[in-house]
Coordinates of C-alpha atoms in Angstrom, one line a residue:
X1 CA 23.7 72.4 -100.2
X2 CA 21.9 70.4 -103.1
X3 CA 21.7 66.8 -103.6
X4 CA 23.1 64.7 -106.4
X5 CA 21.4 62.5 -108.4
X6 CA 21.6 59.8 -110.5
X7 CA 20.4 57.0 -112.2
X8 CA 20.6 52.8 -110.5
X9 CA 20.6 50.1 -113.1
X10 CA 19.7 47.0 -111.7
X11 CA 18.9 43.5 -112.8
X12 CA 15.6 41.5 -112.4
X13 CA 15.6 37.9 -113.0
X14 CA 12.6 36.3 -113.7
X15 CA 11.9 32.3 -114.1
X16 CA 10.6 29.7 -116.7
X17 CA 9.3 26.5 -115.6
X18 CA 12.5 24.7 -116.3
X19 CA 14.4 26.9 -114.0
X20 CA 15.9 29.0 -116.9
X21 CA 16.4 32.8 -115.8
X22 CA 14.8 35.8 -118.5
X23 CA 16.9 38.6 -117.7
X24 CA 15.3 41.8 -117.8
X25 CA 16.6 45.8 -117.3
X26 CA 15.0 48.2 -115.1
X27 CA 15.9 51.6 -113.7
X28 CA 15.4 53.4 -110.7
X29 CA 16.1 57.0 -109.6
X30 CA 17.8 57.1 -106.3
X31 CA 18.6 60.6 -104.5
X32 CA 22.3 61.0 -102.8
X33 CA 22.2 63.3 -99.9
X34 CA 24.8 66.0 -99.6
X35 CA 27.3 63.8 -97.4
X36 CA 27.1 60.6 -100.0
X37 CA 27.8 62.7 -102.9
X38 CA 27.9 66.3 -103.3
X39 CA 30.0 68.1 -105.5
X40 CA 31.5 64.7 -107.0
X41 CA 31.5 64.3 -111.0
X42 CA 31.6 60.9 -110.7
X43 CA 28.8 58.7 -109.8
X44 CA 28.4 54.8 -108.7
X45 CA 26.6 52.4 -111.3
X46 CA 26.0 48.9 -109.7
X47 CA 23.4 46.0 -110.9
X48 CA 21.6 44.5 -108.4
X49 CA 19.5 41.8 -107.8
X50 CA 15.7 41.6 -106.8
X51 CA 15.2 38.6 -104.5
X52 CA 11.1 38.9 -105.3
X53 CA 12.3 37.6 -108.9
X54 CA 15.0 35.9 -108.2
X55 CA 14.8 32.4 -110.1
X56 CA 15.1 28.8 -109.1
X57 CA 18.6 27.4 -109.0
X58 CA 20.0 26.7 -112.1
X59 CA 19.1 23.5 -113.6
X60 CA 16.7 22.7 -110.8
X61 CA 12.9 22.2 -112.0
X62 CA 12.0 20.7 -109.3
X63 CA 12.5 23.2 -106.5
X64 CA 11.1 26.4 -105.3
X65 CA 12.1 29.6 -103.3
X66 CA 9.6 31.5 -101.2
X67 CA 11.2 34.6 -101.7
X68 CA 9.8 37.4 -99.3
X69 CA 8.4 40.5 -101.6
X70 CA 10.4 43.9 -103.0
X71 CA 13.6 43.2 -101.3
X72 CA 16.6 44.6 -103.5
X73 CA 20.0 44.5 -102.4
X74 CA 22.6 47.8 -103.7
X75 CA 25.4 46.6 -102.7
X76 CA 28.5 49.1 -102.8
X77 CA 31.0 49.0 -105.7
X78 CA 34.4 49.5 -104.5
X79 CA 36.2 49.7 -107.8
X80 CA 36.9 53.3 -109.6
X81 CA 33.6 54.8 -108.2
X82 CA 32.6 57.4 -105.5
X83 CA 29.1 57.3 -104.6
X84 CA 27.4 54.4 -103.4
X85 CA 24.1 52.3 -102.3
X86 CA 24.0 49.9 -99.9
X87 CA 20.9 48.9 -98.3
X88 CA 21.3 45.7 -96.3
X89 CA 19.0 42.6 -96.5
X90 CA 18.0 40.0 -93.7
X91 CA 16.2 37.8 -95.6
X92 CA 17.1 33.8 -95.8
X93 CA 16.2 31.6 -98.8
X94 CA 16.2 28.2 -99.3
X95 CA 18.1 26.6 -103.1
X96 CA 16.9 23.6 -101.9
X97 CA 19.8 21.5 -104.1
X98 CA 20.1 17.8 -104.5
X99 CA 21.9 16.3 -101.6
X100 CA 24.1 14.1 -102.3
X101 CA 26.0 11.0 -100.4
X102 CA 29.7 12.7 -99.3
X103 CA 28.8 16.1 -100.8
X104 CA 28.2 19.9 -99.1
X105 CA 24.6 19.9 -98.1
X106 CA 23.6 23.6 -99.9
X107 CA 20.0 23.0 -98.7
X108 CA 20.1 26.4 -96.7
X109 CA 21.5 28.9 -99.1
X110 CA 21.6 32.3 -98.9
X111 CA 20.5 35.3 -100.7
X112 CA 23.1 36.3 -103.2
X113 CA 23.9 40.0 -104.3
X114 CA 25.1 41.6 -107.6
X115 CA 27.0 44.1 -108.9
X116 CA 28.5 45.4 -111.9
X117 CA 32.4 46.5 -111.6
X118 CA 34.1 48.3 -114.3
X119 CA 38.5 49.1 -114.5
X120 CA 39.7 51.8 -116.3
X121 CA 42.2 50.9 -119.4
X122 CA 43.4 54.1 -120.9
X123 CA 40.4 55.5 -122.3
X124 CA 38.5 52.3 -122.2
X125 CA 36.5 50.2 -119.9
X126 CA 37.0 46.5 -119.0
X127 CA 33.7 45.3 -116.7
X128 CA 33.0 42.5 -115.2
X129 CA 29.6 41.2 -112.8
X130 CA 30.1 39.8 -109.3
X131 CA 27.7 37.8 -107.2
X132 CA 28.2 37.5 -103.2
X133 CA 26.6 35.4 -100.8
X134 CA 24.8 37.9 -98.1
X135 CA 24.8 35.8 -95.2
X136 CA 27.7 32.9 -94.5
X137 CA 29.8 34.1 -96.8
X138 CA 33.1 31.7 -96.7
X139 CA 35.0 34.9 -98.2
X140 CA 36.5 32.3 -101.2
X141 CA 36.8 34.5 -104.6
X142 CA 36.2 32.5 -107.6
X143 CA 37.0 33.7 -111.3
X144 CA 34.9 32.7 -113.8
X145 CA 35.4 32.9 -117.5
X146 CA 32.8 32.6 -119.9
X147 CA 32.1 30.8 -123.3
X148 CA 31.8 32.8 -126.5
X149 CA 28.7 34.2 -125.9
X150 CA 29.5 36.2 -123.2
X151 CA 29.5 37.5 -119.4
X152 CA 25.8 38.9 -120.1
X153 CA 24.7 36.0 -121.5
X154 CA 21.8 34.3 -118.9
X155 CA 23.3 30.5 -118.7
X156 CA 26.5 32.5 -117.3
X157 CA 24.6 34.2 -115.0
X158 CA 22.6 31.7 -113.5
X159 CA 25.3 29.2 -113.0
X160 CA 27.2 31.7 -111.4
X161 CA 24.6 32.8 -109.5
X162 CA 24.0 29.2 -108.2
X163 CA 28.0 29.1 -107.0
X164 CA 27.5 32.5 -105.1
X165 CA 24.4 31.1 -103.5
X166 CA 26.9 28.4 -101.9
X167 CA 28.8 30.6 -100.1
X168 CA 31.3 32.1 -102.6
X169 CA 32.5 35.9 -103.9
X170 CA 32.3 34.6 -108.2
X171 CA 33.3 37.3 -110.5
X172 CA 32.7 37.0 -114.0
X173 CA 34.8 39.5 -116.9
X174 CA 33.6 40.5 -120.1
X175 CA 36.3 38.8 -121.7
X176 CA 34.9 40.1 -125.4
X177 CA 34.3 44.0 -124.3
X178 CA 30.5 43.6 -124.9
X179 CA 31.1 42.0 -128.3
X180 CA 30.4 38.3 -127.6
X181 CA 29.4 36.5 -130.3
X182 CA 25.6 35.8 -130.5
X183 CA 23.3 32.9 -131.9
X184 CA 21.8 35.0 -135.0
X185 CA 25.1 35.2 -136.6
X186 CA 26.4 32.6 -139.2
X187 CA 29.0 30.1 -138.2
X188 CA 30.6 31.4 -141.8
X189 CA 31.8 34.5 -139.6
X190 CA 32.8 32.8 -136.1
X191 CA 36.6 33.0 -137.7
X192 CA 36.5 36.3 -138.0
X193 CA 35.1 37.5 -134.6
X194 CA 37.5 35.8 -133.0
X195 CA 39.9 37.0 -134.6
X196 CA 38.7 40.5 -133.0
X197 CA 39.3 39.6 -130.0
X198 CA 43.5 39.5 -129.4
X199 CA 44.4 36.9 -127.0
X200 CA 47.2 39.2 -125.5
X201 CA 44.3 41.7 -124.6
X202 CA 42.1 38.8 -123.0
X203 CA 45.4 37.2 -121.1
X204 CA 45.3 41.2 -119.7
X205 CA 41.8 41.6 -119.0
X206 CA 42.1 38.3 -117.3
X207 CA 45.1 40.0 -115.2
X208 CA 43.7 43.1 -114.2
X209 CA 40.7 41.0 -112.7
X210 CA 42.9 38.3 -110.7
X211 CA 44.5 41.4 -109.2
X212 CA 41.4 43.5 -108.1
X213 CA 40.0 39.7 -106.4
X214 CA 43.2 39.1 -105.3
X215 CA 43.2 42.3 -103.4
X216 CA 39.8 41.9 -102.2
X217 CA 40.2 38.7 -100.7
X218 CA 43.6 37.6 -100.6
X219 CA 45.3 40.7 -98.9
X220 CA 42.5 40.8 -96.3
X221 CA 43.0 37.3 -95.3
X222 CA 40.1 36.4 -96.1
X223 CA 41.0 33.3 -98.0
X224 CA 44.8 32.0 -99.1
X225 CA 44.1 31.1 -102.3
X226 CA 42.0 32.1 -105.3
X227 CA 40.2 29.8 -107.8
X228 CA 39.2 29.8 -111.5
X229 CA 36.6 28.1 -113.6
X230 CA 36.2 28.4 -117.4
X231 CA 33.6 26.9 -119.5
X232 CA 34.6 26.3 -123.5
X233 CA 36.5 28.9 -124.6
X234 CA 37.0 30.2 -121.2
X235 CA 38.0 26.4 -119.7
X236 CA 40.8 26.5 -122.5
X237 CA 41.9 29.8 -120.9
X238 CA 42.3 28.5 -117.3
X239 CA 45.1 26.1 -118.4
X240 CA 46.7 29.5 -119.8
X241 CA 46.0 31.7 -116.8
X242 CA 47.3 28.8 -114.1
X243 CA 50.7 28.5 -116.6
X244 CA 50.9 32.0 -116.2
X245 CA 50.3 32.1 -112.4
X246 CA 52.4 29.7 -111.2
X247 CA 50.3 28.9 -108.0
X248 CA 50.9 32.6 -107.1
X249 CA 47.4 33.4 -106.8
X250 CA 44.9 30.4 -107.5
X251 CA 45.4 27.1 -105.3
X252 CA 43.0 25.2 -108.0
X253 CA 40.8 25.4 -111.6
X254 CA 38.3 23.5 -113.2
X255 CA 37.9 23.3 -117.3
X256 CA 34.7 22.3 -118.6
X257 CA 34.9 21.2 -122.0
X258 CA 37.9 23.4 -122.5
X259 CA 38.3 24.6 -126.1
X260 CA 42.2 25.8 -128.0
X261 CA 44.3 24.5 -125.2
X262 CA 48.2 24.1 -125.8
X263 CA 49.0 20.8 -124.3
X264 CA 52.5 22.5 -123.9
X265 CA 51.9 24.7 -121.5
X266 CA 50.4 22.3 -118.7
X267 CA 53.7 21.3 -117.3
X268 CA 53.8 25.0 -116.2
X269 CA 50.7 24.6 -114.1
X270 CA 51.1 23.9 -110.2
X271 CA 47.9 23.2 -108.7
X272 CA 45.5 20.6 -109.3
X273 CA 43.1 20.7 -112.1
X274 CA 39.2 19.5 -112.8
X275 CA 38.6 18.1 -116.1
X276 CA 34.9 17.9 -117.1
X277 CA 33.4 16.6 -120.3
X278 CA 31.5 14.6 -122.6
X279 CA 32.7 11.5 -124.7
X280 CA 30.7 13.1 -127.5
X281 CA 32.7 16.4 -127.7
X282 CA 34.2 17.3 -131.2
X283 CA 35.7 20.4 -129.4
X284 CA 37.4 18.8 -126.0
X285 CA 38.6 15.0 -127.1
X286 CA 38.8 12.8 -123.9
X287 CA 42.0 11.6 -125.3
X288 CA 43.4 15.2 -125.3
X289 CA 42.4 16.1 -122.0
X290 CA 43.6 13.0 -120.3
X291 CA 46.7 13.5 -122.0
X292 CA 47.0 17.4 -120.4
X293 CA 45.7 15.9 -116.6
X294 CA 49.2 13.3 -116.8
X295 CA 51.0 16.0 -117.6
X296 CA 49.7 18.4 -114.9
X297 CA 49.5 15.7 -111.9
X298 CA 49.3 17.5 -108.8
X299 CA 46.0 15.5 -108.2
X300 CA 44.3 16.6 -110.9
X301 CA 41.3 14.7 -112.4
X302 CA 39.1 14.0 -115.5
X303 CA 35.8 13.6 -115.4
X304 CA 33.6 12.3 -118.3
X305 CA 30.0 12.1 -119.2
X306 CA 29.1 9.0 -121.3
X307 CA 27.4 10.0 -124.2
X308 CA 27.4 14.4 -123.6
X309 CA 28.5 16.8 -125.7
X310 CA 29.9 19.7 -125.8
X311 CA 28.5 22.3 -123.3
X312 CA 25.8 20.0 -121.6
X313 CA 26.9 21.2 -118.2
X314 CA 25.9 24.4 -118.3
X315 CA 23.6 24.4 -121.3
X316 CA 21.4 21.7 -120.4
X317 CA 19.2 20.2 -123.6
X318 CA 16.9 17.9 -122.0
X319 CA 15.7 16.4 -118.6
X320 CA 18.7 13.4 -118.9
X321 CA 21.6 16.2 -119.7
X322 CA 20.2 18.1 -116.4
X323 CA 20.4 15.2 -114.6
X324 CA 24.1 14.8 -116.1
X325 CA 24.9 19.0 -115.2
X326 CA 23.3 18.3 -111.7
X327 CA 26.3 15.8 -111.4
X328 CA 28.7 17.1 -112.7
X329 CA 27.5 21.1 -110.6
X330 CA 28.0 18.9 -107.3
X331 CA 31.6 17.2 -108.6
X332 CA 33.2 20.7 -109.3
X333 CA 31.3 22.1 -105.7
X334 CA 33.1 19.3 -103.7
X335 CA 36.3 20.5 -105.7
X336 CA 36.6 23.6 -104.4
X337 CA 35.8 22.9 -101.3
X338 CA 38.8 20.2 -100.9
X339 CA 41.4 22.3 -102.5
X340 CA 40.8 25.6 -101.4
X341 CA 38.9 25.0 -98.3
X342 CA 40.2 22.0 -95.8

């Protein structure tokens, strides 16, 4: 009987001295026995993560991990595949994150996996990446929609990285079908990319994602509730998504510097929402949000950074705006933790 083979994609991450991730590609040829896959046309394709490159905690000059060497983690993808590889790691790491008075002391994080998940839409695919925590996994799911530039794009990564190393199941969807928009083009053409992208598609994507992490944690009963984060564009979209979902699914959502939001559509929203932003946002006015928090209620707060702009939290420009995203990383931590967790 002959063995299959295929080809593993998986993802190093490497480190700068500020903490910033490079991501780079590698492959590896992995043999399938006759049992994992013989005589299947279809083959498993997951991204994993190497904890011997693994990078500092976002924003986090200051710390260190002393990573032990060549562990890699293939974790098994569970959507629309049929072969796998899962090799399990017992390794413990430590983020060693800023403590702070009345927050969750993540000083003993664990290593976090990887894996790229793709959904069949007609004859297209709509993909996504998730990142588990190995060990003390709290089995919370956590959406998390991007900016413009994209689920691949490294500031993404490592911030969602840095959520799954606290505990949390974060998946991330490729809410531009690997057409983000990207620095090197002129801001002359930003109206028409978008324009590309159909909202209605997007709200679906959006969809078909809720549903696959709503039956992977959710029906197991492994959590009750769901929760969603956005960052600019993607922070406007989780006022549209919670309108839509009616506390069905997500018990809470955090918008950073949300961008195109319809301040008529948050009285349809029914769980508490995190505001975060700068006073120095042309994008996300403070009066605007504020205005869209009264309406929602429900305990919902806004948070604002004297003096940052627009995207500081997750795009740190200097040492003070770290200092600023440290803040406001721990804020929206301690948020999910009350609402979905106590």
């Amino acid at each position: 009987m002959r063995s299959d083979w295929f080809t593993l994609h998986y993802i190093t991450l490497t480190t700068r001295e500020v903490g910033t991730r490079i991501r780079k590609q590698s492959s590896k040829r992995i043999k399938m026995g006759p049992a994992a896959g013989a005589g299947r046309a279809s083959f498993c394709v997951c991204a994993a993560l190497s904890s011997s490159s693994i990078a500092k905690p976002l924003l986090h000059p200051r710390s260190s991990l002393p990573f032990p060497s060549k562990t890699i983690i293939y974790k098994k993808c569970k959507v629309n595949l049929q072969t796998s590889v899962q090799d399990a790691a017992d390794s413990k790491v430590s983020c060693r994150v800023l403590n702070v008075e009345s927050g969750i002391n993540d000083e003993a994080c664990e290593l976090v996996s990887g894996e790229e998940l793709s959904l069949e839409d007609g004859d297209d695919n709509i993909h996504a990446y998730l990142f588990k925590a190995v060990k003390n996994n709290n089995g919370t799911g956590l959406l998390l929609l991007s900016d413009i530039y994209g689920f691949e794009d490294s500031f993404t990564r490592d911030f969602a990285y840095r959520v799954a190393c606290n505990g949390f199941n974060i998946l991330v969807p490729d809410l531009f079908r690997r057409n983000p928009w990207t620095k090197d083009q002129p801001n002359t053409l930003f109206e028409q990319w978008i324009a590309r992208h159909n909202p209605e598609r997007i709200a679906k994507d959006i969809t078909a994602w809720t549903e696959w992490l709503a039956d992977e944690f959710m029906t197991a009963g492994i959590t009750k509730k769901l929760g969603i984060i956005g960052f600019c564009f993607g922070g406007g979209r989780v006022l549209e998504v919670l309108a839509r979902d009616q506390g069905a699914c997500f018990g809470t959502g955090i918008s950073f510097y949300g961008t195109k939001i319809d301040p008529l559509i948050a009285s349809d929203v029914k769980v508490p929402v995190l505001f975060i932003l700068g006073d120095n946002d042309p994008f996300c006015t403070v009066g605007e949000m504020k205005n869209i928090q009264m309406k929602i209620d429900r305990g919902s707060k806004v948070v604002i950074f004297p003096g940052r702009g627009h995207g500081f939290a997750h795009r740190p420009g200097s040492l003070e705006e770290d200092d600023d995203a440290e803040q406001a990383y721990v804020i929206m931590r301690d948020w999910i933790y009350e609402n979905l967790m106590v």
